[in-house]
């Protein structure tokens, strides 16, 4: 029997230097946001809690295989959920993994999915301030995302405008389970504001909108449900393209987070092929879908694809475009990617640096 | 290959584990109902510290919807991506022939049986009456 | 032509002996089904004027460019695919096909009333038998069922099982429940028993929005989303244990787009390694299950480099037995005779054009033997 020895993908040969585009900060206690929430909403939260379009008021519809969807080793000794301790985040992740910049992606409460729009908006405002006060101010390597409640377009635009120019924020954050496909016109003021603020839009797995996770009904098992995030991302990208969002906002930049990578070339080819057949329906598209995607869409790398051979992985990157890939770990979640081992291929020093650092540096305009 | 005395049997109660360092390697010692096993602390997938994983049983199925549970506490589930490893063999459940965590030969020996050299190599005192976990690395 | 040599013969001749696994005959109107209805339903058709309803599926708007290739259009605004003679001329004769499998897409299978759906499915199958199968010995058909009404569906499969010209059970990729759900298992049990693969065809009953993010604005988005629906449904069938329960079952993904398969396999395998304890009957990697149980028709091939795409899939899935020739007639997926790209070896071409289908559809093999004996 041959024992598979862990081969470092090479990153470890030199000192690690990475930009992690997907880190999930958590609250030790939800009272952490009290200072940033009006009393009305503190009360509301205690009395009514989350009000979403699924069966459990606080839990996700499909229980995960790992509690809190987290690495088992990411629980702080002092208590609190994974991702709630800056100290542990430093010693377990930022320091040893050479994180020079880390993008915060707060997921609690699904503010964009709250059925009570005012409540959702209040949560986004509070969580945005909380990211800065609790995290960025204490750890200069971290950056915040402008979380918005996209169903209230006006409030979303106001929040984007309020944070625009604040160097603590690097992007706008939306979860893909929007009420309607995100390319639809009701959301366009958000794209306009993004362009105006020169902030990219990050679309990170999550949210809940009442639609089954497949076009043919609900998944039964977590194993199914977990994989539907890739198809959900395909749908949202398809919508952005065919609604003409990229055509109308050529300055807009979008990064798809945690949706996987394997589907990108096939979906892009599929869009091109059927657009060429059906373009009379979407005359507002002036160019093949692939061109918009190639110019205006980026993807984070986690969960890294693990094809049968290294050559297949390299071929996949070739076909997506190496400059479109932004490294991410998803810390502290269970499907975390370790920068040393995630790429199961022999990358050159330059390729490694591009994936782990250079692409994100250029994308976010970091020094 | 050298033999190393790494713990007394009493240090690791049944169902528990202990992380030891031997010659620069991190090794997990597991007590499954009185039997001891030693595996590397590094997951062969992406390098997680396996010792931090949950100890679980084996679930198998004769047909969809049936769950047959056995071998309680004999598998280790990686703390990151959840791959299961058989503590007796080091083999992963999903790819037993391809993916395996390194396991080490381990013996439980009475202090009296340990040779002089081994006794001196360790950092804690060995007494004749106790039982010791000895691994070969 | 020797093995390994490139099959560069141009023109329709290169498909001689092909088994076309996706032909769409169109029900011209409900009037053709009337002879197969009992008195009650005939009266209902008349009283409710059901025959004035156009039951073309939203998944295939009749006049959308995709629904019919321009040079395959029929005169007088007849529905694309409604003429056997045209089908013979356009594909069966032109490509010297040995067999062609009819997959009838018609509103019957998606009607909300299970009773009504079952009645019209049954009539549709009768009509296909009389007007198509009996008029061209090369034709074979899928049994049209209303999958959401499992009892009726099972009865319909039983009704057709003795007619060996029905070679498959047909379902739409998006129906009322994910396709692995155990309430559908009586269908799979019977399909396995009778040597009928389950053909899953693109298309939705539109019980839900076609995507998890809601209702897209444009038809092209609906169509693009079909490949993701196949990913979802294969994941469902694997997770629920359909193939563990029915080890002899074959599934054919029809008009799925094909190239999504690599990404699907990688992700499904990776996830399985981490969470398989939730579904312990899944004892093999999903890609292995797919390799054993699932086949794919080749039109459309979602790629700009079609030949390279097929070779890539063969490399990724480690099998050249997964792909089945199809024209998707009369849908517009390719022009001229480019049903398959140039640049495939002669041996691969033969596998795709006929051998793989013979290995997938046991009923074709029987018919094939019978024909040889007759000759
Ligand atoms: S690191 Fe252990 S399963 Fe991935």
PDB file of C-alpha atoms in Angstrom, chain A residues 1-6 8 65-67 70-73 75 92 221 304 306 308 334-339 341-342 344, chain B residues 42-49 52-54 65 67 77-83 91 96-103:
ATOM      1  CA  UNK A   1       0.000   0.000   0.000  1.00  0.00           C
ATOM      2  CA  UNK A   2       1.264   3.408  -0.841  1.00  0.00           C
ATOM      3  CA  UNK A   3       0.750   5.995   1.800  1.00  0.00           C
ATOM      4  CA  UNK A   4      -0.265   9.348   0.476  1.00  0.00           C
ATOM      5  CA  UNK A   5       2.178  11.746   2.005  1.00  0.00           C
ATOM      6  CA  UNK A   6       1.015  15.273   2.220  1.00  0.00           C
ATOM      7  CA  UNK A   8       3.027  20.890   0.187  1.00  0.00           C
ATOM      8  CA  UNK A  65     -22.262  17.755   9.541  1.00  0.00           C
ATOM      9  CA  UNK A  66     -20.010  19.990  11.639  1.00  0.00           C
ATOM     10  CA  UNK A  67     -21.494  22.174  14.385  1.00  0.00           C
ATOM     11  CA  UNK A  70     -16.953  25.119  11.676  1.00  0.00           C
ATOM     12  CA  UNK A  71     -13.573  23.511  12.023  1.00  0.00           C
ATOM     13  CA  UNK A  72     -13.631  21.503  15.226  1.00  0.00           C
ATOM     14  CA  UNK A  73     -10.337  23.092  16.259  1.00  0.00           C
ATOM     15  CA  UNK A  75     -13.516  26.950  19.199  1.00  0.00           C
ATOM     16  CA  UNK A  92      -4.458  29.899  14.455  1.00  0.00           C
ATOM     17  CA  UNK A 221     -29.773  15.607   2.728  1.00  0.00           C
ATOM     18  CA  UNK A 304     -10.771  24.190  -4.007  1.00  0.00           C
ATOM     19  CA  UNK A 306      -9.854  18.340  -6.358  1.00  0.00           C
ATOM     20  CA  UNK A 308      -8.171  13.379 -10.423  1.00  0.00           C
ATOM     21  CA  UNK A 334     -15.198  23.275   8.193  1.00  0.00           C
ATOM     22  CA  UNK A 335     -14.396  23.347   4.516  1.00  0.00           C
ATOM     23  CA  UNK A 336     -11.420  25.631   5.166  1.00  0.00           C
ATOM     24  CA  UNK A 337      -8.625  25.587   2.591  1.00  0.00           C
ATOM     25  CA  UNK A 338      -5.056  25.640   3.835  1.00  0.00           C
ATOM     26  CA  UNK A 339      -2.875  27.820   1.618  1.00  0.00           C
ATOM     27  CA  UNK A 341      -1.980  22.300   0.559  1.00  0.00           C
ATOM     28  CA  UNK A 342      -5.166  23.436  -1.129  1.00  0.00           C
ATOM     29  CA  UNK A 344      -2.945  19.932  -5.520  1.00  0.00           C
TER      30      UNK A 344
ATOM     31  CA  UNK B  42      -1.289  15.250  10.335  1.00  0.00           C
ATOM     32  CA  UNK B  43      -4.278  14.610   8.156  1.00  0.00           C
ATOM     33  CA  UNK B  44      -3.107  13.387   4.752  1.00  0.00           C
ATOM     34  CA  UNK B  45      -5.625  15.650   3.067  1.00  0.00           C
ATOM     35  CA  UNK B  46      -4.744  19.215   3.987  1.00  0.00           C
ATOM     36  CA  UNK B  47      -2.744  18.731   7.153  1.00  0.00           C
ATOM     37  CA  UNK B  48      -5.239  19.373   9.943  1.00  0.00           C
ATOM     38  CA  UNK B  49      -4.285  18.239  13.435  1.00  0.00           C
ATOM     39  CA  UNK B  52      -8.438  17.537  17.507  1.00  0.00           C
ATOM     40  CA  UNK B  53     -11.002  15.566  15.535  1.00  0.00           C
ATOM     41  CA  UNK B  54     -14.012  13.819  16.958  1.00  0.00           C
ATOM     42  CA  UNK B  65     -32.632   4.488   4.981  1.00  0.00           C
ATOM     43  CA  UNK B  67     -28.119   2.979   9.478  1.00  0.00           C
ATOM     44  CA  UNK B  77     -13.134  12.255  11.992  1.00  0.00           C
ATOM     45  CA  UNK B  78     -10.787  14.975  10.762  1.00  0.00           C
ATOM     46  CA  UNK B  79     -11.542  18.297  12.472  1.00  0.00           C
ATOM     47  CA  UNK B  80     -11.631  20.102   9.142  1.00  0.00           C
ATOM     48  CA  UNK B  81     -13.229  18.311   6.219  1.00  0.00           C
ATOM     49  CA  UNK B  82     -14.538  15.374   8.127  1.00  0.00           C
ATOM     50  CA  UNK B  83     -12.744  12.487   6.449  1.00  0.00           C
ATOM     51  CA  UNK B  91      -6.998   3.845   6.459  1.00  0.00           C
ATOM     52  CA  UNK B  96      -8.777   3.003   2.036  1.00  0.00           C
ATOM     53  CA  UNK B  97      -6.228   2.047  -0.594  1.00  0.00           C
ATOM     54  CA  UNK B  98      -5.128   5.527  -1.529  1.00  0.00           C
ATOM     55  CA  UNK B  99      -5.424   7.683   1.544  1.00  0.00           C
ATOM     56  CA  UNK B 100      -4.115   6.642   4.902  1.00  0.00           C
ATOM     57  CA  UNK B 101      -2.818   8.413   7.941  1.00  0.00           C
ATOM     58  CA  UNK B 102       0.543   7.051   9.061  1.00  0.00           C
ATOM     59  CA  UNK B 103       0.145   4.689  11.952  1.00  0.00           C
TER      60      UNK B 103
END
